[in-house]
CSV table of C-alpha atoms in Angstrom, one decimal:
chain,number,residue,atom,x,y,z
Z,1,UNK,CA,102.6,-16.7,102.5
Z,2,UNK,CA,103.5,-16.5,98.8
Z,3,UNK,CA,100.9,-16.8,96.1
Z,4,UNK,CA,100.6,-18.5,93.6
Z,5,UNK,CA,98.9,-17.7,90.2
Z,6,UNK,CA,97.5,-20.4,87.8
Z,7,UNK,CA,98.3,-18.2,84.9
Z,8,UNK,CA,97.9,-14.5,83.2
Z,9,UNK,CA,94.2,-13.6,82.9
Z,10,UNK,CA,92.2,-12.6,79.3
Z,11,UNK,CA,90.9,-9.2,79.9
Z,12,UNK,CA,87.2,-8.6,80.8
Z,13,UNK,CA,86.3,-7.5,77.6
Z,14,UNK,CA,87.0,-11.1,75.9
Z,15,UNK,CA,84.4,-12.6,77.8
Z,16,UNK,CA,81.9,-10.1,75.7
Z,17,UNK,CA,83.2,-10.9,71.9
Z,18,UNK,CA,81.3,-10.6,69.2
Z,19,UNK,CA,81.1,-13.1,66.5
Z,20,UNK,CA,81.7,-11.5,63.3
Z,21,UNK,CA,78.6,-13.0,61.6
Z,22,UNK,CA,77.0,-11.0,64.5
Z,23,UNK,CA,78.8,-8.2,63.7
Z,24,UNK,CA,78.0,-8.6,60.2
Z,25,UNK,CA,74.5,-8.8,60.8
Z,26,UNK,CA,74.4,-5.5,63.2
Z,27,UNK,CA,76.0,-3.7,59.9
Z,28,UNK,CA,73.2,-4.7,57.5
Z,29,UNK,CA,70.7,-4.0,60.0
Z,30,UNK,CA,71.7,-0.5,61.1
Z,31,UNK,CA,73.4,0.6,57.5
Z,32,UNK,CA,71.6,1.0,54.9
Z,33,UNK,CA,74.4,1.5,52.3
Z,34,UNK,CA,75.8,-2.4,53.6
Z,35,UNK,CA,71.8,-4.1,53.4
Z,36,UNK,CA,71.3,-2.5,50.0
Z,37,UNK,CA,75.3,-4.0,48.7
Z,38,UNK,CA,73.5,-6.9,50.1
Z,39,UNK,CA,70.7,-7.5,48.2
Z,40,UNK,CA,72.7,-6.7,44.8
Z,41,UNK,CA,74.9,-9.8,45.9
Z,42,UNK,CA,71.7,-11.8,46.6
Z,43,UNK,CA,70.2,-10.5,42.8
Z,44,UNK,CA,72.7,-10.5,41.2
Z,45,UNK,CA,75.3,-12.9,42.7
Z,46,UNK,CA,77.7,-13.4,39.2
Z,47,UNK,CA,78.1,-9.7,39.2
Z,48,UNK,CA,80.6,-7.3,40.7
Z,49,UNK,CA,79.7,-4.3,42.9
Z,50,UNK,CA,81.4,-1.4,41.8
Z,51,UNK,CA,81.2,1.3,44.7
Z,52,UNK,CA,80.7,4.6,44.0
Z,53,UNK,CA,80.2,8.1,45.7
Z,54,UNK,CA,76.8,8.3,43.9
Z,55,UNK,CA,75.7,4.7,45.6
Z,56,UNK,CA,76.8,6.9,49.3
Z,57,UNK,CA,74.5,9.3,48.4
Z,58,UNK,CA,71.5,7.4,47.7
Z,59,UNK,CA,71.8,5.0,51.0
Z,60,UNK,CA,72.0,8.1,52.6
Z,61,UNK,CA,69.2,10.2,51.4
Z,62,UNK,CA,67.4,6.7,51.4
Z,63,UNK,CA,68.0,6.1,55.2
Z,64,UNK,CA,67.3,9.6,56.1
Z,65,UNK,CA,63.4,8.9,54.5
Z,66,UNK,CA,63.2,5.1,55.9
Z,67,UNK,CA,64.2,7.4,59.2
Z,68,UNK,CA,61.1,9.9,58.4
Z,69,UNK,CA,63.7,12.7,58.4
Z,70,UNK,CA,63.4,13.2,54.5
Z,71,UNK,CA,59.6,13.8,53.6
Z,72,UNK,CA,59.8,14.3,49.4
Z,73,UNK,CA,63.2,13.2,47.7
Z,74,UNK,CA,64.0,13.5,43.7
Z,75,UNK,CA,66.5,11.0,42.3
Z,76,UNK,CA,67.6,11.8,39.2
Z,77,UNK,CA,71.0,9.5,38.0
Z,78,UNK,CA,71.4,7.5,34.4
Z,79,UNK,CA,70.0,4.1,34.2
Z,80,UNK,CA,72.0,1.6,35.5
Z,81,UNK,CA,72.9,3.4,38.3
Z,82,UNK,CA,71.1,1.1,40.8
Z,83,UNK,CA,69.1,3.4,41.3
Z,84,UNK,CA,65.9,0.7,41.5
Z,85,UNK,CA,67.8,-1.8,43.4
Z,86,UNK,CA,68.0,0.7,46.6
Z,87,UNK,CA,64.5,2.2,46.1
Z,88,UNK,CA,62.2,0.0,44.8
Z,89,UNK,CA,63.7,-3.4,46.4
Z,90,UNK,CA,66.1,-2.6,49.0
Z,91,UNK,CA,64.4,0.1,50.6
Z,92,UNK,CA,61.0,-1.4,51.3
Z,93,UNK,CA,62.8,-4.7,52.7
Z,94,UNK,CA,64.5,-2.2,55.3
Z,95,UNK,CA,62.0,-0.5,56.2
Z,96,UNK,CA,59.7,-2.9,56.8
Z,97,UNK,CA,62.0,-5.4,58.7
Z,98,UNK,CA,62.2,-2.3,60.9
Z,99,UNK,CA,59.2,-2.0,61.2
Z,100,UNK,CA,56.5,-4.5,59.8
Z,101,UNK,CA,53.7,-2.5,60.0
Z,102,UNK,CA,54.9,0.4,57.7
Z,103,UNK,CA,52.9,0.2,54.8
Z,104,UNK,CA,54.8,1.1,51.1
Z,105,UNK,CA,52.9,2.2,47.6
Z,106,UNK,CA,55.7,1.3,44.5
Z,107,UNK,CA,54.7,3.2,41.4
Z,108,UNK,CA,56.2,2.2,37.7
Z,109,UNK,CA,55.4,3.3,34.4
Z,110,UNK,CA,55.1,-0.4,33.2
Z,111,UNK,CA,53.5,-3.7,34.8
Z,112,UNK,CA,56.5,-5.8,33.8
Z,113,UNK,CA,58.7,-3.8,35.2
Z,114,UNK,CA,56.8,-3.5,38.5
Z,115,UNK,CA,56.2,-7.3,38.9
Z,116,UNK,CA,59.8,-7.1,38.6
Z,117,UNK,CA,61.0,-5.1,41.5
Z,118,UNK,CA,58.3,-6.8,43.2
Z,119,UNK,CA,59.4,-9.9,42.4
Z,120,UNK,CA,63.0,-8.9,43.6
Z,121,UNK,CA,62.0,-7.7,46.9
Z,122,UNK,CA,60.1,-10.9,47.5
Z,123,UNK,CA,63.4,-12.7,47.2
Z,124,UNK,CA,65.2,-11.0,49.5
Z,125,UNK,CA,62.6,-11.1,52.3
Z,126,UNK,CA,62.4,-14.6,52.0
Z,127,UNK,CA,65.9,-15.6,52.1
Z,128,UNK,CA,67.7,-17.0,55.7
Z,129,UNK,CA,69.8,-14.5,55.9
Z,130,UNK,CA,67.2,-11.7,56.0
Z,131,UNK,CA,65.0,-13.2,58.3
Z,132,UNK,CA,67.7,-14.1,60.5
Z,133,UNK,CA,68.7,-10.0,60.5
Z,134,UNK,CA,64.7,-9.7,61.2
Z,135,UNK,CA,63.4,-11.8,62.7
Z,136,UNK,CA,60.0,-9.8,63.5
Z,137,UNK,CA,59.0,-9.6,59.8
Z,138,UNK,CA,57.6,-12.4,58.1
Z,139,UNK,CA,55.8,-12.8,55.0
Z,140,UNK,CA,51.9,-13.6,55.2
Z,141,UNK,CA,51.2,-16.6,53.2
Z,142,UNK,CA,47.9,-15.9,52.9
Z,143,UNK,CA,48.6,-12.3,50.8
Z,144,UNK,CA,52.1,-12.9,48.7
Z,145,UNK,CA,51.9,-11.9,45.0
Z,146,UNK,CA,53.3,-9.9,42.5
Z,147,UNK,CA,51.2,-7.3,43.3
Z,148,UNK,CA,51.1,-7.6,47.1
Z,149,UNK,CA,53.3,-8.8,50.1
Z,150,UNK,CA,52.1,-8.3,53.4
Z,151,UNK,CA,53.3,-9.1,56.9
Z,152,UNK,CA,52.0,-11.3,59.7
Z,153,UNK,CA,51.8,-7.5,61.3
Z,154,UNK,CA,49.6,-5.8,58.7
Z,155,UNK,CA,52.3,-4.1,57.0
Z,156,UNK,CA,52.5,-4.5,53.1
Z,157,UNK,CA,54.3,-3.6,50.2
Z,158,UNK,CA,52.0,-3.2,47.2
Z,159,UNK,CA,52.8,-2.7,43.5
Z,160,UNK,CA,50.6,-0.8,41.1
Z,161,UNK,CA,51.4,1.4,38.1
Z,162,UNK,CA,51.3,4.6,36.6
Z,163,UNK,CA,47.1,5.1,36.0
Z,164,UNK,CA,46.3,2.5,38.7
Z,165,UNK,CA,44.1,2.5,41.0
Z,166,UNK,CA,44.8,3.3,44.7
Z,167,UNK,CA,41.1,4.1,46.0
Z,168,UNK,CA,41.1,3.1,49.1
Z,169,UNK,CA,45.0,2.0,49.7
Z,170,UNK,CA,47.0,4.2,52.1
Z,171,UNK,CA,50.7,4.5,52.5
Z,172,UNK,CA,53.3,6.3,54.6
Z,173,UNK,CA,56.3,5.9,52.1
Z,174,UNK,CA,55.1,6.1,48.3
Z,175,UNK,CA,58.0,5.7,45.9
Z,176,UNK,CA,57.3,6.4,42.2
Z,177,UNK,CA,59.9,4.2,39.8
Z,178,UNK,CA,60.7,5.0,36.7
Z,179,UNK,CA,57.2,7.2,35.9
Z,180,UNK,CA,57.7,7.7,32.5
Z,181,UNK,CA,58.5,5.6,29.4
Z,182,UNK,CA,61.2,7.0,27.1
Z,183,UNK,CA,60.1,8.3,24.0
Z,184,UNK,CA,56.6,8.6,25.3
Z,185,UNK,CA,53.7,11.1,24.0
Z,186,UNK,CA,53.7,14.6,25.4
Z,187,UNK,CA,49.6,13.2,26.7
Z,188,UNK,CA,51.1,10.6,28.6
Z,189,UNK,CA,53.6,12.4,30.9
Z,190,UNK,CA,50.6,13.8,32.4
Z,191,UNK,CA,49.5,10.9,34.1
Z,192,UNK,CA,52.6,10.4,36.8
Z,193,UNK,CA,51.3,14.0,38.3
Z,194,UNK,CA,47.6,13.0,37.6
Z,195,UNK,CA,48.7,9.5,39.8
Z,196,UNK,CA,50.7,11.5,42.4
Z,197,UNK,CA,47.6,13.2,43.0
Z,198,UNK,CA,45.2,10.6,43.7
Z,199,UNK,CA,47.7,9.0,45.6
Z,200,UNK,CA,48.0,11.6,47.8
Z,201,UNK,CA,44.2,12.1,48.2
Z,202,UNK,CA,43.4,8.7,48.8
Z,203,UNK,CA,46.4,9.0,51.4
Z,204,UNK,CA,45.0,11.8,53.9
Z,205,UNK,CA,43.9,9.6,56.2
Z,206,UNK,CA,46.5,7.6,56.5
Z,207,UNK,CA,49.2,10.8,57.2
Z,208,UNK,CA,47.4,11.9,60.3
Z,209,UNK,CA,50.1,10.5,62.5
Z,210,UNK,CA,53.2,10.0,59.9
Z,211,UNK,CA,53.7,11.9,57.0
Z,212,UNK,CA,53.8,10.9,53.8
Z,213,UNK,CA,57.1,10.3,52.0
Z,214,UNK,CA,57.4,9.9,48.2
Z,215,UNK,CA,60.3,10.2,46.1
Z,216,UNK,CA,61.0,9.4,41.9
């Protein structure tokens, strides 16, 4: 007897396609680099990314300390290097969708300019597009200011500035901003070190198990 066949057959592999908003969405949750191009398009949606070899290094050396491989980093680059965007904003809305319990310190020299990159990175965690990437970290309602965001999980992300206080506050990733003001006294540019200090010491407790990881 003679067969018959209804027809070629798709390969195997078609029945396993993935949308590309899925694919999408697996890029910004595993690359760094592509989450923080993100955000600047969520920030700043009028303006135009302009890639850069110096934007590969900092998504790099950022993901190696959201990774816990990196334990102290220095960033030194120009202003308006976006340098803020992938620290300050980017970096604690990756790390903590990754992980909602990870708890962040963000030093600044200024108040205004802290509420600011606080302000930023509560935009981004509260947009659809982040919470469908993850979906494990959610904003508690009950502790969402300026000064503070923390999770449903006990995580947070907390603000303060140069000459704060921190008694009491621990934190595995501390990321000090923008320390000093330009043009300031030689008295005043003691106080980042005298802040990185107490920082640390009111942070012993909490680096039994993880490390602390700060970075300018």
């Amino acid at each position: 007897m003679r067969s018959e066949r209804s027809g070629p057959r798709r390969p195997a592999q078609d029945a396993c396609e993935v949308s590309p908003v899925r694919q999408l969405q697996a890029l910004l949750r595993q690359n760094f680099g592509a989450f923080a191009e993100r955000c600047f398009y969520e920030l700043s949606p009028s303006q135009t990314y302009l890639h850069n070899w110096h934007l590969e290094a900092l998504a790099y050396h950022l993901g190696e300390v959201a990774a816990g491989r990196c334990q102290r980093l220095l960033i030194t680059v120009p202003p308006r290097s976006l340098k803020s965007l992938f620290a300050s904003i980017a970096l604690p809305a990756f790390v903590l969708g990754h992980d909602p319990t990870r708890k962040l310190i963000c030093v600044s020299y200024a108040g205004e300019l802290a509420v600011a990159h606080a302000n930023s990175f509560r935009a981004i965690v509260n947009t659809r597009w982040y919470q469908d990437l993850f979906p494990g970290m959610r904003v508690d309602p009950r502790k969402d200011t300026e000064t503070e965001v923390r999770t449903t999980s006990g995580g947070f992300r907390l603000t303060t500035t140069v000459g704060g206080s921190l008694t009491g506050r621990g934190g595995s990733i501390i990321i000090i901003d923008d320390p000093i003001k330009p043009a300031r006294p030689s008295p005043k540019r003691r106080e980042p070190r005298s802040t990185l200090g107490s920082t640390r010491r009111c942070n012993r407790a909490s680096t039994t198990k993880r490390r602390m990881r700060s970075f300018w």
